[in-house]
XYZ file of C-alpha atoms in Angstrom:
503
model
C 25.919 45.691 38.567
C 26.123 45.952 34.607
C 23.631 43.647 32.986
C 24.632 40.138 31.683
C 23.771 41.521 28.323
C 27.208 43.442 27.888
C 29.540 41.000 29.556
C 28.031 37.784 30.551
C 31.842 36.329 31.612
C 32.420 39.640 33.580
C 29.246 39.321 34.951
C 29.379 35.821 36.361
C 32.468 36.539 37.970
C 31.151 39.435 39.266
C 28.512 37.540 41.197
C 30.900 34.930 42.216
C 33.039 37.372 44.016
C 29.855 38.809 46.150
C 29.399 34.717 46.636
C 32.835 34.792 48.368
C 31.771 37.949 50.696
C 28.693 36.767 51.647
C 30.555 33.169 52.731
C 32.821 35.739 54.190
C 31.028 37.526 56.308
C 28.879 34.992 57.084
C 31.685 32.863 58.332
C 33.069 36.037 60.877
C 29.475 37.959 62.082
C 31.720 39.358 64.931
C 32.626 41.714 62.399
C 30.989 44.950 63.369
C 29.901 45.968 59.911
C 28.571 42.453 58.945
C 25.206 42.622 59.135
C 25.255 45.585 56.842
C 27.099 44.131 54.218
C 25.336 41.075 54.264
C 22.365 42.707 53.392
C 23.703 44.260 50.757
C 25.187 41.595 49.271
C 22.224 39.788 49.220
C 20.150 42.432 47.609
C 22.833 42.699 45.161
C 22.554 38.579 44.514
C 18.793 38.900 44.170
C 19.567 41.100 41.703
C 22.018 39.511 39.856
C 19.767 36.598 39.799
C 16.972 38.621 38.390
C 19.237 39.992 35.625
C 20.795 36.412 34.417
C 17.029 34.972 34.864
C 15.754 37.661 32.141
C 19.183 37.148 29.956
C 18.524 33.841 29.662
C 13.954 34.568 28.390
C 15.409 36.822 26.432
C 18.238 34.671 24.416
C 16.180 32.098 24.623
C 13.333 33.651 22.939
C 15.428 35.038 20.662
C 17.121 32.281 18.908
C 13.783 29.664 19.443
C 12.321 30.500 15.848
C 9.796 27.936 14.410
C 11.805 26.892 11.427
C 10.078 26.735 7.682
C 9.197 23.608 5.863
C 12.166 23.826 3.232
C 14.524 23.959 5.707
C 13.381 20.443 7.243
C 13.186 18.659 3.853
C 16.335 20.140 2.989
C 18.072 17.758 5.866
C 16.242 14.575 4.323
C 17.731 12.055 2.547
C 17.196 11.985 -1.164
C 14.730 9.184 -1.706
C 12.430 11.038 0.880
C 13.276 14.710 -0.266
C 12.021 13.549 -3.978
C 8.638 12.166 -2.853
C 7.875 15.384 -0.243
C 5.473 16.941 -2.478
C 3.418 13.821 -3.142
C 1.790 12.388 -0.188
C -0.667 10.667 -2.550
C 2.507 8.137 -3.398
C 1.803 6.759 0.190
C 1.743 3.111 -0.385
C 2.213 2.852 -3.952
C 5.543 1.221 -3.818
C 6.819 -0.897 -1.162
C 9.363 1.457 0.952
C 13.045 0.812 1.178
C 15.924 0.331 3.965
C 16.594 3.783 4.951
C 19.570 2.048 7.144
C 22.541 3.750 5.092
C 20.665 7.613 4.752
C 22.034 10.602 6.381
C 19.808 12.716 7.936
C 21.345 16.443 8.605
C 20.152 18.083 11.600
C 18.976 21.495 11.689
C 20.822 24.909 13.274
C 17.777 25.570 16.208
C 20.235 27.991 17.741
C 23.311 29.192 16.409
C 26.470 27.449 17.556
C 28.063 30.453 19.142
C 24.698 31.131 21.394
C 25.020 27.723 23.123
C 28.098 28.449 25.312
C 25.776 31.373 26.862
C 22.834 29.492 27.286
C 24.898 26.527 28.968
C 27.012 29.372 31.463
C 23.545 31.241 32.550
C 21.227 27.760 33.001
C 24.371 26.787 35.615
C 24.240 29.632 37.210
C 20.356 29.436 37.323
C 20.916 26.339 38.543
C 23.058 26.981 41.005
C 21.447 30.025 42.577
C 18.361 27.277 42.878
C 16.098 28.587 40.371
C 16.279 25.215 38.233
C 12.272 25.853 37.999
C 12.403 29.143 36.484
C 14.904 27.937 34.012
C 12.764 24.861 32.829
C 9.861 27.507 32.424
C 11.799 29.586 30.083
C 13.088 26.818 28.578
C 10.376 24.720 28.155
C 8.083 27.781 26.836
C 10.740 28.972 24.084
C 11.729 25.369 22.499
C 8.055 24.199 22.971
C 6.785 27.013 20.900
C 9.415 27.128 18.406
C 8.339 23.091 18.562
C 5.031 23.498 18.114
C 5.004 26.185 15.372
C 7.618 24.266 13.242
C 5.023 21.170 13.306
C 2.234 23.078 12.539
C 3.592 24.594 9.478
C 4.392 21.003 8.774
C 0.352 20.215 8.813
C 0.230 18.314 12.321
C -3.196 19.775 13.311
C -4.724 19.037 10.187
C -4.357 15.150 11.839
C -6.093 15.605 14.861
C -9.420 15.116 12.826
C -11.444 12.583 13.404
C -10.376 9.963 11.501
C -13.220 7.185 12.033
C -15.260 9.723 9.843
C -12.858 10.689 6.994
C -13.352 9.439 3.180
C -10.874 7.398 2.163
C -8.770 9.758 0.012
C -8.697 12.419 2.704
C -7.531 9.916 5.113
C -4.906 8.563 2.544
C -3.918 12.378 1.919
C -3.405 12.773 5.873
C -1.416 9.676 5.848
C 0.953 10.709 3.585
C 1.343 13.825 5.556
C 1.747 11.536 8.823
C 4.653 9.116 7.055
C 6.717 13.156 6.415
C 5.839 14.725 9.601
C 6.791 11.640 11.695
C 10.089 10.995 10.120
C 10.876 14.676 10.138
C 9.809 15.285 13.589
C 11.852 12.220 14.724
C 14.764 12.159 12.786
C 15.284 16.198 12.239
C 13.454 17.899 14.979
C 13.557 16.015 18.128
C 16.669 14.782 16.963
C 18.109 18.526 17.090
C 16.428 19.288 20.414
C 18.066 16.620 22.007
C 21.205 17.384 20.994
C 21.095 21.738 21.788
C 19.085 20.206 25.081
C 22.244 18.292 26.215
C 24.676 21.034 25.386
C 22.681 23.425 27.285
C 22.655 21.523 30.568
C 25.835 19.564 30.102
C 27.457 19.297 33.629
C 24.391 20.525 35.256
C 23.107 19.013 38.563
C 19.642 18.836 36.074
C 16.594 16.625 35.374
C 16.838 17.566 31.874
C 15.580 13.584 30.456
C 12.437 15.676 32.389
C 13.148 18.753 30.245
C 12.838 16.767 27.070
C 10.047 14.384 27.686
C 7.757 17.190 28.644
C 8.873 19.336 25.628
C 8.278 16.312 23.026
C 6.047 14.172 24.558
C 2.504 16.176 23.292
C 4.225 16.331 19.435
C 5.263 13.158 19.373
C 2.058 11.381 21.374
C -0.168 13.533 19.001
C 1.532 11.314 16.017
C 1.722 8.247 17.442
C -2.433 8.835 18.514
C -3.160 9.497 14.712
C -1.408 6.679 13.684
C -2.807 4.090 16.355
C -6.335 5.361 15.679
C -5.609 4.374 11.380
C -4.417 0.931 12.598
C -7.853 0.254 14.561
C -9.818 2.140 12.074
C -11.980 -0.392 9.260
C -9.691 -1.708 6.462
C -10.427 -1.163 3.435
C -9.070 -2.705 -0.595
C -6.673 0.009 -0.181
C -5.304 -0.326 3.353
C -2.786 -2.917 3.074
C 0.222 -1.093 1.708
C -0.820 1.967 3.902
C -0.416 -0.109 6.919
C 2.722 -1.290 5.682
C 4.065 2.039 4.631
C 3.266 2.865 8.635
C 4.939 0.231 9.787
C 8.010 0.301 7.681
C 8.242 4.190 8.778
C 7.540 3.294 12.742
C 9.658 0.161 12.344
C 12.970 2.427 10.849
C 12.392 5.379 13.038
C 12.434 2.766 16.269
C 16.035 2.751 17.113
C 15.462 7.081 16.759
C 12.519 6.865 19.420
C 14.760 5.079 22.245
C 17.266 7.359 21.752
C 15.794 10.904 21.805
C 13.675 9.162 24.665
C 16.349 7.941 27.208
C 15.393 7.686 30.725
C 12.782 6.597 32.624
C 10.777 9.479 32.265
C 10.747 9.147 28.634
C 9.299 5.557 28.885
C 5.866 6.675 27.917
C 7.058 7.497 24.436
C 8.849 4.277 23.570
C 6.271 2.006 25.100
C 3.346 4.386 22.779
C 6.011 4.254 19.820
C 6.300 0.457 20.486
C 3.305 -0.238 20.807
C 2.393 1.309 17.724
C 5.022 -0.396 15.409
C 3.054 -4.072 16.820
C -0.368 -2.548 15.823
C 0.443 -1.380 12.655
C 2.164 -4.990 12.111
C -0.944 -6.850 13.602
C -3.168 -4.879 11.316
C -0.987 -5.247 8.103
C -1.549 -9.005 8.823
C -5.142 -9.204 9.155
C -5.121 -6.871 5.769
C -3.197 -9.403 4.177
C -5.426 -12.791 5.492
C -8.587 -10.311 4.564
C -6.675 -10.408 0.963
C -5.932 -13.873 0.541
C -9.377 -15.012 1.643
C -10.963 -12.681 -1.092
C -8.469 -14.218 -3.782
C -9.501 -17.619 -2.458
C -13.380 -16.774 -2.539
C -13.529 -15.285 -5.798
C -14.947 -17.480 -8.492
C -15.643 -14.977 -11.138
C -14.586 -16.201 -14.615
C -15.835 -12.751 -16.854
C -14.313 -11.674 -19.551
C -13.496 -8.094 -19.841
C -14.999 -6.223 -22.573
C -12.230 -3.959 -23.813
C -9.960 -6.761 -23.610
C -7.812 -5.857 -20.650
C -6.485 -7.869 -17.516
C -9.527 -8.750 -14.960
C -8.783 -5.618 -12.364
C -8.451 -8.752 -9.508
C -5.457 -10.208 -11.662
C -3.970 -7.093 -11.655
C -4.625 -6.443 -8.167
C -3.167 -9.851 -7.378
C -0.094 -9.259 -9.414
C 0.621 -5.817 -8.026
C 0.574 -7.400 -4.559
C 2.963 -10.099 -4.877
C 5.285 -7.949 -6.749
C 5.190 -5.117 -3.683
C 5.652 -7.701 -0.811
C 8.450 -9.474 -2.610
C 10.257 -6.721 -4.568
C 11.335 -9.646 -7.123
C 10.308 -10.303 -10.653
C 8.628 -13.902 -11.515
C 11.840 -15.620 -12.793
C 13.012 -15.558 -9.253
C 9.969 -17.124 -7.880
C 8.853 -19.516 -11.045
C 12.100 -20.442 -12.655
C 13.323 -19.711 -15.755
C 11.886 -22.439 -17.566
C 8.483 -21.194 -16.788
C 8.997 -17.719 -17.568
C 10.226 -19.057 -21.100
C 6.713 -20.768 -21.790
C 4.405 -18.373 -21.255
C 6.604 -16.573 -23.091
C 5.845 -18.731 -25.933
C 2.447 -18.904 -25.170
C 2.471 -15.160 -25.395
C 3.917 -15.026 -28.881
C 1.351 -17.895 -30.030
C -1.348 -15.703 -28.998
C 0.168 -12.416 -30.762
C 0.254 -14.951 -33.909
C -3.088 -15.984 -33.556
C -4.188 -12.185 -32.757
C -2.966 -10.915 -36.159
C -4.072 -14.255 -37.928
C -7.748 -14.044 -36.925
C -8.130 -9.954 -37.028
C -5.511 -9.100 -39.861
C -5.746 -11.629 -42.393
C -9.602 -10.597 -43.685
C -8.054 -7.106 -44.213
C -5.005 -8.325 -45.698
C -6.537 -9.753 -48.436
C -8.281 -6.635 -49.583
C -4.756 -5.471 -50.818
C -4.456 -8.879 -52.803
C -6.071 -8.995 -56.342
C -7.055 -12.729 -55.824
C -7.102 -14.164 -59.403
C -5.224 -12.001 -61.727
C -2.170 -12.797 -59.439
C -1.437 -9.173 -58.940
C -0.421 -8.636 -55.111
C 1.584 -6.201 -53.011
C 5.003 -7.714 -54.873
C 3.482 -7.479 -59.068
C 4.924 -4.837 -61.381
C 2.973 -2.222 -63.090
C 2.911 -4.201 -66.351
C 1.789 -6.844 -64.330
C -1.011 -5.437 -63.200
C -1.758 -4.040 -66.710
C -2.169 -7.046 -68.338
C -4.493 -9.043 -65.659
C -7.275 -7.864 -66.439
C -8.369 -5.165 -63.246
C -10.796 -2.966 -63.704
C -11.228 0.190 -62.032
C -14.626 -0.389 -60.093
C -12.510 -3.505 -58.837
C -9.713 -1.022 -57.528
C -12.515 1.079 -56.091
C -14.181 -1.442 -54.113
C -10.816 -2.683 -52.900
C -10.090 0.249 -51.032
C -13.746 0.979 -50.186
C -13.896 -2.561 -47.798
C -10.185 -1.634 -46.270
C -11.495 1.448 -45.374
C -14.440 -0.264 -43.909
C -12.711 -3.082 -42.026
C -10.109 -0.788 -40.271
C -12.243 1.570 -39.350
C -14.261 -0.800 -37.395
C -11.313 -2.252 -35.950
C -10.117 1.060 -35.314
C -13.486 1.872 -33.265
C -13.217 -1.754 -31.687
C -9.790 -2.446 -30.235
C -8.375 1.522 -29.266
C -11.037 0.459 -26.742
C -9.382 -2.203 -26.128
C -6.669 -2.144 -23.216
C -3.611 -4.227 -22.600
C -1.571 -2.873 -19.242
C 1.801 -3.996 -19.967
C 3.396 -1.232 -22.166
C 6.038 -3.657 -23.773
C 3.620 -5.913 -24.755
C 1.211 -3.210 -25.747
C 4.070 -1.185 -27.746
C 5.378 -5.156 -29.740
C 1.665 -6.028 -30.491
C 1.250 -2.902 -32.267
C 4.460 -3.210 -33.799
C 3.957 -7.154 -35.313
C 0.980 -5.781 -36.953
C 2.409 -2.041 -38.346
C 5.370 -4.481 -39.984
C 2.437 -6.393 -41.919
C 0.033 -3.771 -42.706
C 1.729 -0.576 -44.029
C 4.094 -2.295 -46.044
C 0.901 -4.256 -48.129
C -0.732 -0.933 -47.892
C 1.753 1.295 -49.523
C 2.369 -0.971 -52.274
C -1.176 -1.516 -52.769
C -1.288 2.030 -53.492
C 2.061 2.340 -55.638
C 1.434 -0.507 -57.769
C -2.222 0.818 -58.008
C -1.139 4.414 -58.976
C -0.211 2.955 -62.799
C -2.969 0.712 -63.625
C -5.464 3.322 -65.896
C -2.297 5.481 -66.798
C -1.691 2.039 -69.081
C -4.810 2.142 -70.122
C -5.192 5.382 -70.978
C -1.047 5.300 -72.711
C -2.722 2.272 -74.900
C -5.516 3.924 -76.208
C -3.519 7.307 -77.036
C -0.932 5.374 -79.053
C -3.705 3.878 -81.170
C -5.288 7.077 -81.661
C -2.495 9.100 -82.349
C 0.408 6.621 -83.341
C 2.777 8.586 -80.397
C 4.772 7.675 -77.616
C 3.393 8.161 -74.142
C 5.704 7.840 -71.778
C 5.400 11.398 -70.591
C 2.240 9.912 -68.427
C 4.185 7.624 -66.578
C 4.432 10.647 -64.137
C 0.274 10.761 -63.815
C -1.439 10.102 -60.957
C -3.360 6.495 -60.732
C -6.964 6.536 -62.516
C -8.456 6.244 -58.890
C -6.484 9.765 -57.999
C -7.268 11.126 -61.320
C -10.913 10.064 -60.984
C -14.136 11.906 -59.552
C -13.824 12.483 -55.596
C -10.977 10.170 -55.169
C -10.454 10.788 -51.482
C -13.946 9.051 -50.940
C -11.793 5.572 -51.360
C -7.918 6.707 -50.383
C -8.632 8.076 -47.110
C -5.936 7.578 -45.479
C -1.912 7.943 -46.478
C 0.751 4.883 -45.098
C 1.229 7.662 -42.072
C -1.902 8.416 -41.340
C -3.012 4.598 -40.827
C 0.274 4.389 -38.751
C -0.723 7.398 -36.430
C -4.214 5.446 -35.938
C -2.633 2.429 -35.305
C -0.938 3.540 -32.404
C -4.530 4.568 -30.852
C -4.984 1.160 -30.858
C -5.065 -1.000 -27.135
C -4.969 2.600 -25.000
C -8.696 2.189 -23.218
C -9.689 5.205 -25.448
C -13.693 5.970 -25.554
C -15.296 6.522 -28.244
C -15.342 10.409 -28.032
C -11.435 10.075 -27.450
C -11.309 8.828 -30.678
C -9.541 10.648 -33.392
C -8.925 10.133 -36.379
């Protein structure tokens, strides 16, 4: 007999036909010669069997390959595929109905293989070595299993979790959420399906086949996860547990079908089981929650102005378990007075902090302000030492404010972004005329005295720099230009320390 290899089709016909003799002559033993050719025939079917038991090791450990990481996220769904290379983001943000995602599933053995594999596990079958076959099955697609999930990171949750830190275990959760929707959804998914083709038609346990070959992956998973929803909660655990659950909750539907049959029970009842820990737990995490809200009595005021971390915490919470914004839950009229209450308190920000500043660039007396003309200014009487003083208690006041509030924080970036605006439209605009309108005030002086000296028209000097420029060391009271003080005012409400600062 040729080997299988060359002609499988041949082959199996081959052995058929010495099926027929040997029902032949062992139908009509009369026959003289029938003994004889029985036993050859049988040698020959040991044989055969021998030869289609090693074709089918050897296809089968050819085309079971362990199959890289990028080729499993490649067959997720986008909104998974974008987060696989930040496990970190684990319970961040509430997760999302994956009910209308395709998942592909992988090529474990090429298409054209299958019809092989199915023809030679028949005839296995047949000849009654069904428990060689699920030996060489089982060991190829196990190992290919097993490898693929371990390039995935599966042992690296078989620590003990009881003892990990918190952002290791948060790290190894993250890892859990991928690995169990990719081991679900992409592997098992595809061994099922090559599993079924292979032994379609087959007097075969193969529900057997498949619980055996998944059951230590999948348990393994389902044992890390039950062991984090029994483990000691912590501020943090509450959207974990809920990430879990969401993920155990969508990939249900998944487990029962991968799992069918009785034999499979074990891993829906563990999978079920799981989904109503993780749920159980989420709920205690939340009571735990409300009952600190509840107990907290604290009324202290942050020092760099920001939200108390427990409003925050609060805030983030309700937004996350809702997925709505306020107006939905406090009405619209609500939402419009705070609000207003909002833009009182912006008011009342720049009224208390900005108006002692303010009236540095306001000559209070001679009537000179941001608005007067030069010959305005040159007639009311202000004296350079005034000028200099002016600017020496701006520079003063801002730069204490400066130190003060880019200490300051304030979360919301719209808010943060308009406060900063309301008070760039007041400042610069008093701040650069300040400096125009101050730019003329000795050149008048000095055109005055020329003309009575020397009887001549001086006009030429309207082009000269202000007597404070023109004077000794004048960046000692113009330190800063209209830019610069708007590049330091956006320093202003980050959280910055004080080495941060820059100026």
């Amino acid at each position: 007999l040729r080997g299988p290899h060359e002609s499988l089709e041949s082959f199996l016909e081959a052995v058929d036909l010495l099926k027929g003799v040997l029902h032949f002559f062992s139908s009509n033993r009369n026959f003289k010669s029938s003994e004889e050719v029985l036993n050859q025939v049988n040698n020959l079917l040991t044989k055969s069997a021998l030869k289609i038991e090693e074709e089918f090791r050897q296809l089968m450990g050819t085309y079971s390959k362990p199959i890289e990481p990028d080729r499993l996220f490649d067959c997720l769904p986008k909104p998974l595929l974008a987060s696989k290379g930040d496990p970190e983001a684990v319970g961040e943000q509430p997760s999302k109905s994956f009910e209308t995602v395709i998942y592909r599933t992988p090529t474990l053995i090429p298409p054209g293989i299958l019809p092989l594999l199915h023809d030679i596990a028949r005839q296995l079958v047949q000849d009654g070595n069904q428990q060689s076959c699920y030996r060489i099955y089982r060991y190829a697609r196990g190992s290919a299993l097993q490898l693929s999930l371990q390039k995935l990171g599966i042992e690296k949750l078989s620590k003990d979790v009881q003892r990990m830190e918190w952002v290791a275990l948060k790290m190894n959760i993250g890892t859990w959420t991928q690995v169990m929707q990719i081991t679900i959804k992409v592997l098992l998914a595809g061994e099922r399906k090559i599993c079924d083709q292979i032994f379609d038609g087959i007097s075969f346990n193969k529900d057997q086949y498949f619980a055996e070959l998944a059951g230590s992956s999948v348990m393994t998973l389902l044992s890390f996860g039950d062991t984090v929803a029994r483990s000691k909660r912590s501020d943090e655990s509450l959207f974990v547990l809920l990430e879990m659950y969401s993920v155990m909750h969508e990939l249900q539907p998944e487990v029962e079908v991968i799992s069918q049959g009785k034999l499979c029970s074990e891993i829906q009842d563990a999978a079920l089981n799981l989904t109503k820990s993780l749920a159980q737990a989420a709920q205690e995490a939340l009571v735990d929650f409300e009952e600190a809200v509840e107990k907290d009595s604290s009324k202290t005021i942050m020092q760099n102005g920001t939200v108390h971390p427990f409003t925050i915490e609060v805030n983030n919470c309700v937004k996350s378990l809702f997925e709505s914004h306020a107006e939905d839950i406090l009405g619209g009229d609500w939402i419009q007075r705070h609000r207003k209450i909002v833009q009182q308190n912006a008011n009342q920000y720049k009224r208390v902090t900005w108006a002692r500043i303010l009236q540095t660039l306001t000559i209070q007396g001679t009537g000179c302000t941001g608005s007067s003309s030069p010959s305005d200014v040159s007639s009311s009487g202000v004296s350079r030492n005034m000028i200099k003083e002016r600017f020496k208690s701006f520079n003063m006041q801002f730069e204490e404010l400066h130190a003060k509030q880019s200490q300051w924080t304030i979360p919301d970036q719209e808010l943060r972004d308009n406060l900063r605006l309301a008070v760039a439209e007041v400042l610069l605009p008093a701040y650069r005329s300040f400096i125009n309108l101050f730019g003329y005030v000795m050149l008048v002086f000095l055109a005055n005295a020329i003309i009575l000296f020397c009887n001549m028209t001086v006009l030429l000097f309207l082009t000269f720099r202000s007597l404070i420029q023109r004077g000794k060391n004048p960046h000692k009271y113009i330190k800063h230009s209209p830019e610069a003080l708007d590049q330091l005012l956006s320093q202003f409400f980050k959280g910055q320390q004080v080495g941060e600062q820059k100026h």
